[in-house]
């Protein structure tokens, strides 16, 4: 946008480097150029300001396919005014001599021109194709075709517009048609997903079966080992019982022999002791008889009074202790009579 500074009887204008300005006075060209700066008088002056920088114009084109379906083609056209003097002659770029603001809306006019040319180029490039082919068109290739048509379009050349570039987004049909077109692909994708799911489940089932077989094999092997262990333990128990029985038989035999030997030795010892005891008793009996005979022989020539005295002495030795003894003549006489009678019998 130009900067206009007013002074008494004269005015100064200054423009940026991306703007072309044109100054006419009384129909004659006084000043022009990009980034121009000059003095002018307001009353006869006619000023035009044309931007020469790159600008973007959104476009949305609806194309009818050969199967009577509509396709939306969104894109952006990048352009610039390459011939600003020509554009100033064809489009009203006039500005106010006091504020520098456009008196009309020239950029809308230029944008409409670009949009119309782009719509015609897109329609010419896609008309006659079926819907599926249009939707599968390469955006870059379509952009090259449209740009080639825009460069050759006389409407843009007459305004001095040069196309810098063009790009398109994804081409889309109506929502209902697009959903209908997407349905086969979605069904195919769903089928692929279901197939992958079934395959995954099949693999999982196979793995579970393999795990089950492995567990069964392990259980069978474990049972076999347990059976072998039980058999080995039984064999060991039988062997141990047999060894114990043999040891018991040997111990019983040894104990029997030892008991027999002890019984035999005890019997022999008892017999020897019986013989010795009998002999001893016989010897003692003989000795007692011999002593009794000797005692009787010794008493044979003794007087009765002496025998009485000896008998009394023997009686005194065999009687318990007596503190006092009273003997009456009758008692003494009776005792002496008994003793004398016994002695006579002997």
GROMACS .gro file of C-alpha atoms in nm:
model
  346
    1UNK     CA    1   0.000   0.000   0.000
    2UNK     CA    2   0.134   0.341  -0.099
    3UNK     CA    3   0.217   0.601   0.161
    4UNK     CA    4   0.087   0.948   0.069
    5UNK     CA    5   0.201   1.256   0.260
    6UNK     CA    6   0.025   1.587   0.194
    7UNK     CA    7   0.194   1.926   0.204
    8UNK     CA    8   0.063   2.272   0.108
    9UNK     CA    9   0.019   2.287  -0.271
   10UNK     CA   10   0.202   1.950  -0.322
   11UNK     CA   11   0.187   1.585  -0.216
   12UNK     CA   12   0.446   1.309  -0.190
   13UNK     CA   13   0.389   0.934  -0.265
   14UNK     CA   14   0.609   0.642  -0.169
   15UNK     CA   15   0.543   0.273  -0.255
   16UNK     CA   16   0.702  -0.054  -0.131
   17UNK     CA   17   0.922  -0.271  -0.351
   18UNK     CA   18   0.635  -0.514  -0.430
   19UNK     CA   19   0.399  -0.257  -0.567
   20UNK     CA   20   0.377  -0.097  -0.912
   21UNK     CA   21   0.240   0.260  -0.920
   22UNK     CA   22   0.125   0.467  -1.215
   23UNK     CA   23   0.069   0.846  -1.213
   24UNK     CA   24  -0.142   1.011  -1.484
   25UNK     CA   25  -0.217   1.383  -1.509
   26UNK     CA   26  -0.454   1.523  -1.772
   27UNK     CA   27  -0.435   1.178  -1.943
   28UNK     CA   28  -0.058   1.186  -1.972
   29UNK     CA   29   0.175   0.937  -1.799
   30UNK     CA   30   0.388   1.127  -1.549
   31UNK     CA   31   0.538   0.856  -1.326
   32UNK     CA   32   0.539   0.476  -1.315
   33UNK     CA   33   0.745   0.190  -1.176
   34UNK     CA   34   0.788  -0.060  -0.897
   35UNK     CA   35   0.877   0.098  -0.564
   36UNK     CA   36   0.847   0.447  -0.719
   37UNK     CA   37   0.854   0.766  -0.513
   38UNK     CA   38   0.762   1.107  -0.646
   39UNK     CA   39   0.586   1.442  -0.587
   40UNK     CA   40   0.255   1.523  -0.748
   41UNK     CA   41  -0.039   1.759  -0.741
   42UNK     CA   42  -0.363   1.608  -0.617
   43UNK     CA   43  -0.617   1.784  -0.834
   44UNK     CA   44  -0.521   1.652  -1.180
   45UNK     CA   45  -0.356   1.331  -1.059
   46UNK     CA   46  -0.487   0.981  -1.129
   47UNK     CA   47  -0.301   0.713  -0.933
   48UNK     CA   48  -0.309   0.335  -0.986
   49UNK     CA   49  -0.139   0.086  -0.754
   50UNK     CA   50  -0.085  -0.273  -0.877
   51UNK     CA   51   0.072  -0.543  -0.651
   52UNK     CA   52   0.338  -0.749  -0.827
   53UNK     CA   53   0.408  -1.006  -0.554
   54UNK     CA   54   0.294  -1.372  -0.571
   55UNK     CA   55  -0.059  -1.435  -0.459
   56UNK     CA   56  -0.270  -1.747  -0.409
   57UNK     CA   57  -0.620  -1.797  -0.535
   58UNK     CA   58  -0.823  -2.093  -0.393
   59UNK     CA   59  -1.030  -2.274  -0.654
   60UNK     CA   60  -1.302  -2.535  -0.618
   61UNK     CA   61  -1.423  -2.688  -0.939
   62UNK     CA   62  -1.711  -2.933  -0.982
   63UNK     CA   63  -1.668  -3.168  -1.274
   64UNK     CA   64  -1.932  -3.403  -1.413
   65UNK     CA   65  -1.796  -3.744  -1.502
   66UNK     CA   66  -1.904  -3.946  -1.802
   67UNK     CA   67  -2.125  -4.158  -1.570
   68UNK     CA   68  -2.308  -3.842  -1.456
   69UNK     CA   69  -2.141  -3.820  -1.116
   70UNK     CA   70  -2.001  -3.497  -0.978
   71UNK     CA   71  -1.644  -3.467  -0.852
   72UNK     CA   72  -1.510  -3.182  -0.639
   73UNK     CA   73  -1.162  -3.069  -0.741
   74UNK     CA   74  -1.012  -2.836  -0.476
   75UNK     CA   75  -0.686  -2.658  -0.550
   76UNK     CA   76  -0.483  -2.339  -0.519
   77UNK     CA   77  -0.345  -2.131  -0.807
   78UNK     CA   78  -0.037  -1.921  -0.737
   79UNK     CA   79  -0.009  -1.620  -0.972
   80UNK     CA   80   0.142  -1.278  -1.001
   81UNK     CA   81   0.072  -0.974  -1.218
   82UNK     CA   82   0.369  -0.987  -1.455
   83UNK     CA   83   0.254  -0.687  -1.664
   84UNK     CA   84   0.119  -0.432  -1.413
   85UNK     CA   85   0.077  -0.156  -1.676
   86UNK     CA   86  -0.150  -0.385  -1.878
   87UNK     CA   87  -0.341  -0.484  -1.565
   88UNK     CA   88  -0.385  -0.115  -1.475
   89UNK     CA   89  -0.537  -0.057  -1.814
   90UNK     CA   90  -0.778  -0.356  -1.794
   91UNK     CA   91  -0.869  -0.352  -1.423
   92UNK     CA   92  -0.946  -0.054  -1.202
   93UNK     CA   93  -0.649  -0.034  -0.960
   94UNK     CA   94  -0.709   0.338  -0.890
   95UNK     CA   95  -0.634   0.466  -0.537
   96UNK     CA   96  -0.745   0.769  -0.341
   97UNK     CA   97  -0.496   1.057  -0.376
   98UNK     CA   98  -0.524   1.139  -0.006
   99UNK     CA   99  -0.540   0.795   0.173
  100UNK     CA  100  -0.389   0.559  -0.087
  101UNK     CA  101  -0.680   0.313  -0.053
  102UNK     CA  102  -0.820   0.135  -0.359
  103UNK     CA  103  -1.133   0.297  -0.488
  104UNK     CA  104  -1.267  -0.045  -0.613
  105UNK     CA  105  -1.187  -0.412  -0.543
  106UNK     CA  106  -0.941  -0.501  -0.817
  107UNK     CA  107  -0.801  -0.813  -0.650
  108UNK     CA  108  -1.146  -0.972  -0.644
  109UNK     CA  109  -1.173  -0.911  -1.017
  110UNK     CA  110  -0.831  -1.064  -1.079
  111UNK     CA  111  -0.913  -1.360  -0.849
  112UNK     CA  112  -1.239  -1.424  -1.030
  113UNK     CA  113  -1.055  -1.420  -1.362
  114UNK     CA  114  -0.798  -1.670  -1.233
  115UNK     CA  115  -1.066  -1.892  -1.080
  116UNK     CA  116  -1.270  -1.894  -1.404
  117UNK     CA  117  -0.967  -1.981  -1.615
  118UNK     CA  118  -0.868  -2.258  -1.370
  119UNK     CA  119  -1.221  -2.401  -1.368
  120UNK     CA  120  -1.226  -2.414  -1.748
  121UNK     CA  121  -0.884  -2.580  -1.756
  122UNK     CA  122  -0.983  -2.843  -1.497
  123UNK     CA  123  -1.310  -2.916  -1.673
  124UNK     CA  124  -1.133  -2.954  -2.008
  125UNK     CA  125  -0.877  -3.190  -1.852
  126UNK     CA  126  -1.128  -3.419  -1.677
  127UNK     CA  127  -1.441  -3.410  -1.889
  128UNK     CA  128  -1.531  -3.737  -2.057
  129UNK     CA  129  -1.369  -3.960  -1.796
  130UNK     CA  130  -1.557  -4.200  -1.571
  131UNK     CA  131  -1.584  -4.130  -1.203
  132UNK     CA  132  -1.339  -4.397  -1.089
  133UNK     CA  133  -1.073  -4.276  -1.334
  134UNK     CA  134  -1.115  -3.914  -1.223
  135UNK     CA  135  -1.087  -4.005  -0.857
  136UNK     CA  136  -0.771  -4.201  -0.927
  137UNK     CA  137  -0.610  -3.914  -1.120
  138UNK     CA  138  -0.263  -3.809  -1.007
  139UNK     CA  139  -0.292  -3.455  -0.856
  140UNK     CA  140   0.057  -3.362  -0.974
  141UNK     CA  141  -0.015  -3.473  -1.331
  142UNK     CA  142  -0.348  -3.292  -1.328
  143UNK     CA  143  -0.177  -2.977  -1.199
  144UNK     CA  144   0.073  -2.990  -1.487
  145UNK     CA  145  -0.209  -3.023  -1.742
  146UNK     CA  146  -0.409  -2.738  -1.591
  147UNK     CA  147  -0.104  -2.512  -1.566
  148UNK     CA  148  -0.027  -2.572  -1.931
  149UNK     CA  149  -0.382  -2.467  -2.022
  150UNK     CA  150  -0.368  -2.159  -1.797
  151UNK     CA  151  -0.046  -2.040  -1.952
  152UNK     CA  152  -0.211  -2.054  -2.291
  153UNK     CA  153  -0.534  -1.889  -2.172
  154UNK     CA  154  -0.573  -1.545  -2.343
  155UNK     CA  155  -0.788  -1.408  -2.062
  156UNK     CA  156  -0.495  -1.416  -1.822
  157UNK     CA  157  -0.255  -1.282  -2.082
  158UNK     CA  158  -0.485  -0.988  -2.153
  159UNK     CA  159  -0.480  -0.890  -1.785
  160UNK     CA  160  -0.105  -0.944  -1.761
  161UNK     CA  161  -0.133  -1.238  -1.517
  162UNK     CA  162   0.138  -1.506  -1.509
  163UNK     CA  163   0.068  -1.845  -1.343
  164UNK     CA  164   0.348  -1.940  -1.104
  165UNK     CA  165   0.212  -2.279  -0.997
  166UNK     CA  166  -0.094  -2.482  -0.916
  167UNK     CA  167  -0.163  -2.767  -0.676
  168UNK     CA  168  -0.464  -2.984  -0.613
  169UNK     CA  169  -0.580  -3.167  -0.304
  170UNK     CA  170  -0.753  -3.505  -0.301
  171UNK     CA  171  -1.035  -3.526  -0.555
  172UNK     CA  172  -1.360  -3.618  -0.382
  173UNK     CA  173  -1.703  -3.724  -0.501
  174UNK     CA  174  -2.031  -3.658  -0.322
  175UNK     CA  175  -2.036  -3.813   0.027
  176UNK     CA  176  -2.296  -4.077  -0.064
  177UNK     CA  177  -2.115  -4.174  -0.382
  178UNK     CA  178  -1.781  -4.175  -0.202
  179UNK     CA  179  -1.915  -4.407   0.067
  180UNK     CA  180  -2.057  -4.636  -0.200
  181UNK     CA  181  -1.720  -4.643  -0.378
  182UNK     CA  182  -1.539  -4.706  -0.054
  183UNK     CA  183  -1.764  -4.998   0.036
  184UNK     CA  184  -1.593  -5.264  -0.185
  185UNK     CA  185  -1.253  -5.156  -0.060
  186UNK     CA  186  -1.377  -5.161   0.297
  187UNK     CA  187  -1.529  -5.504   0.242
  188UNK     CA  188  -1.202  -5.629   0.098
  189UNK     CA  189  -1.008  -5.478   0.385
  190UNK     CA  190  -1.254  -5.633   0.630
  191UNK     CA  191  -1.217  -5.967   0.456
  192UNK     CA  192  -0.840  -5.939   0.478
  193UNK     CA  193  -0.874  -5.847   0.844
  194UNK     CA  194  -1.108  -6.141   0.906
  195UNK     CA  195  -0.869  -6.369   0.720
  196UNK     CA  196  -0.581  -6.246   0.930
  197UNK     CA  197  -0.793  -6.296   1.242
  198UNK     CA  198  -0.886  -6.650   1.140
  199UNK     CA  199  -0.525  -6.730   1.058
  200UNK     CA  200  -0.415  -6.588   1.391
  201UNK     CA  201  -0.680  -6.795   1.568
  202UNK     CA  202  -0.576  -7.103   1.374
  203UNK     CA  203  -0.216  -7.047   1.471
  204UNK     CA  204  -0.326  -6.995   1.831
  205UNK     CA  205  -0.527  -7.320   1.820
  206UNK     CA  206  -0.230  -7.505   1.672
  207UNK     CA  207  -0.006  -7.363   1.940
  208UNK     CA  208  -0.254  -7.461   2.211
  209UNK     CA  209  -0.276  -7.811   2.062
  210UNK     CA  210   0.103  -7.835   2.053
  211UNK     CA  211   0.119  -7.716   2.413
  212UNK     CA  212  -0.148  -7.973   2.510
  213UNK     CA  213   0.042  -8.252   2.330
  214UNK     CA  214   0.361  -8.145   2.501
  215UNK     CA  215   0.192  -8.143   2.840
  216UNK     CA  216   0.039  -8.488   2.770
  217UNK     CA  217   0.377  -8.622   2.663
  218UNK     CA  218   0.533  -8.481   2.979
  219UNK     CA  219   0.258  -8.638   3.192
  220UNK     CA  220   0.307  -8.975   3.020
  221UNK     CA  221   0.681  -8.956   3.072
  222UNK     CA  222   0.627  -8.856   3.434
  223UNK     CA  223   0.385  -9.148   3.487
  224UNK     CA  224   0.635  -9.387   3.328
  225UNK     CA  225   0.910  -9.262   3.554
  226UNK     CA  226   0.682  -9.289   3.856
  227UNK     CA  227   0.601  -9.648   3.754
  228UNK     CA  228   0.971  -9.726   3.724
  229UNK     CA  229   1.030  -9.562   4.061
  230UNK     CA  230   0.753  -9.765   4.225
  231UNK     CA  231   0.887 -10.086   4.068
  232UNK     CA  232   1.239 -10.006   4.181
  233UNK     CA  233   1.115  -9.927   4.532
  234UNK     CA  234   0.925 -10.262   4.538
  235UNK     CA  235   1.233 -10.449   4.419
  236UNK     CA  236   1.440 -10.273   4.683
  237UNK     CA  237   1.180 -10.357   4.950
  238UNK     CA  238   1.177 -10.725   4.840
  239UNK     CA  239   1.556 -10.736   4.841
  240UNK     CA  240   1.565 -10.569   5.180
  241UNK     CA  241   1.303 -10.811   5.320
  242UNK     CA  242   1.497 -11.106   5.178
  243UNK     CA  243   1.820 -10.978   5.329
  244UNK     CA  244   1.644 -10.915   5.661
  245UNK     CA  245   1.496 -11.266   5.658
  246UNK     CA  246   1.835 -11.417   5.582
  247UNK     CA  247   1.990 -11.215   5.861
  248UNK     CA  248   1.711 -11.317   6.097
  249UNK     CA  249   1.759 -11.685   6.006
  250UNK     CA  250   2.132 -11.656   6.067
  251UNK     CA  251   2.066 -11.474   6.395
  252UNK     CA  252   1.806 -11.735   6.503
  253UNK     CA  253   2.042 -12.016   6.413
  254UNK     CA  254   2.325 -11.854   6.603
  255UNK     CA  255   2.097 -11.785   6.897
  256UNK     CA  256   1.976 -12.148   6.895
  257UNK     CA  257   2.327 -12.277   6.886
  258UNK     CA  258   2.425 -12.040   7.163
  259UNK     CA  259   2.118 -12.138   7.369
  260UNK     CA  260   2.191 -12.506   7.310
  261UNK     CA  261   2.550 -12.456   7.412
  262UNK     CA  262   2.443 -12.263   7.719
  263UNK     CA  263   2.186 -12.528   7.808
  264UNK     CA  264   2.441 -12.803   7.760
  265UNK     CA  265   2.698 -12.613   7.969
  266UNK     CA  266   2.434 -12.536   8.233
  267UNK     CA  267   2.329 -12.900   8.245
  268UNK     CA  268   2.686 -13.015   8.271
  269UNK     CA  269   2.755 -12.753   8.540
  270UNK     CA  270   2.436 -12.854   8.725
  271UNK     CA  271   2.531 -13.217   8.701
  272UNK     CA  272   2.883 -13.145   8.822
  273UNK     CA  273   2.747 -12.932   9.105
  274UNK     CA  274   2.499 -13.209   9.199
  275UNK     CA  275   2.776 -13.465   9.207
  276UNK     CA  276   3.004 -13.235   9.403
  277UNK     CA  277   2.720 -13.142   9.643
  278UNK     CA  278   2.630 -13.507   9.691
  279UNK     CA  279   2.990 -13.594   9.752
  280UNK     CA  280   3.024 -13.303   9.993
  281UNK     CA  281   2.706 -13.402  10.175
  282UNK     CA  282   2.830 -13.760  10.195
  283UNK     CA  283   3.164 -13.639  10.323
  284UNK     CA  284   2.998 -13.411  10.577
  285UNK     CA  285   2.766 -13.691  10.689
  286UNK     CA  286   3.062 -13.922  10.732
  287UNK     CA  287   3.247 -13.653  10.923
  288UNK     CA  288   2.946 -13.585  11.146
  289UNK     CA  289   2.904 -13.954  11.215
  290UNK     CA  290   3.270 -13.990  11.289
  291UNK     CA  291   3.256 -13.689  11.522
  292UNK     CA  292   2.945 -13.824  11.694
  293UNK     CA  293   3.113 -14.159  11.739
  294UNK     CA  294   3.423 -13.991  11.877
  295UNK     CA  295   3.212 -13.784  12.117
  296UNK     CA  296   3.022 -14.085  12.233
  297UNK     CA  297   3.342 -14.273  12.274
  298UNK     CA  298   3.481 -13.991  12.478
  299UNK     CA  299   3.173 -13.993  12.708
  300UNK     CA  300   3.169 -14.364  12.752
  301UNK     CA  301   3.394 -14.376  13.057
  302UNK     CA  302   3.276 -14.055  13.219
  303UNK     CA  303   3.093 -14.063  13.553
  304UNK     CA  304   2.725 -13.972  13.563
  305UNK     CA  305   2.787 -13.670  13.774
  306UNK     CA  306   3.028 -13.535  13.519
  307UNK     CA  307   2.783 -13.595  13.242
  308UNK     CA  308   2.520 -13.410  13.442
  309UNK     CA  309   2.749 -13.119  13.481
  310UNK     CA  310   2.829 -13.111  13.112
  311UNK     CA  311   2.461 -13.131  13.030
  312UNK     CA  312   2.390 -12.842  13.254
  313UNK     CA  313   2.667 -12.644  13.096
  314UNK     CA  314   2.525 -12.722  12.749
  315UNK     CA  315   2.181 -12.623  12.863
  316UNK     CA  316   2.311 -12.299  13.004
  317UNK     CA  317   2.469 -12.214  12.671
  318UNK     CA  318   2.147 -12.276  12.480
  319UNK     CA  319   1.910 -12.098  12.721
  320UNK     CA  320   1.827 -11.727  12.684
  321UNK     CA  321   1.973 -11.476  12.923
  322UNK     CA  322   1.815 -11.519  13.271
  323UNK     CA  323   1.867 -11.252  13.531
  324UNK     CA  324   1.732 -11.458  13.826
  325UNK     CA  325   1.673 -11.833  13.857
  326UNK     CA  326   1.504 -12.001  14.150
  327UNK     CA  327   1.555 -12.375  14.171
  328UNK     CA  328   1.345 -12.572  14.416
  329UNK     CA  329   1.451 -12.912  14.534
  330UNK     CA  330   1.164 -13.068  14.345
  331UNK     CA  331   1.269 -12.921  14.019
  332UNK     CA  332   1.631 -13.016  14.064
  333UNK     CA  333   1.540 -13.366  14.155
  334UNK     CA  334   1.312 -13.405  13.857
  335UNK     CA  335   1.575 -13.276  13.616
  336UNK     CA  336   1.845 -13.493  13.757
  337UNK     CA  337   1.618 -13.790  13.732
  338UNK     CA  338   1.548 -13.723  13.365
  339UNK     CA  339   1.909 -13.675  13.288
  340UNK     CA  340   2.001 -13.989  13.467
  341UNK     CA  341   1.733 -14.177  13.277
  342UNK     CA  342   1.850 -14.053  12.942
  343UNK     CA  343   2.209 -14.135  13.025
  344UNK     CA  344   2.119 -14.487  13.118
  345UNK     CA  345   1.934 -14.537  12.793
  346UNK     CA  346   2.229 -14.420  12.605
   0.00000   0.00000   0.00000
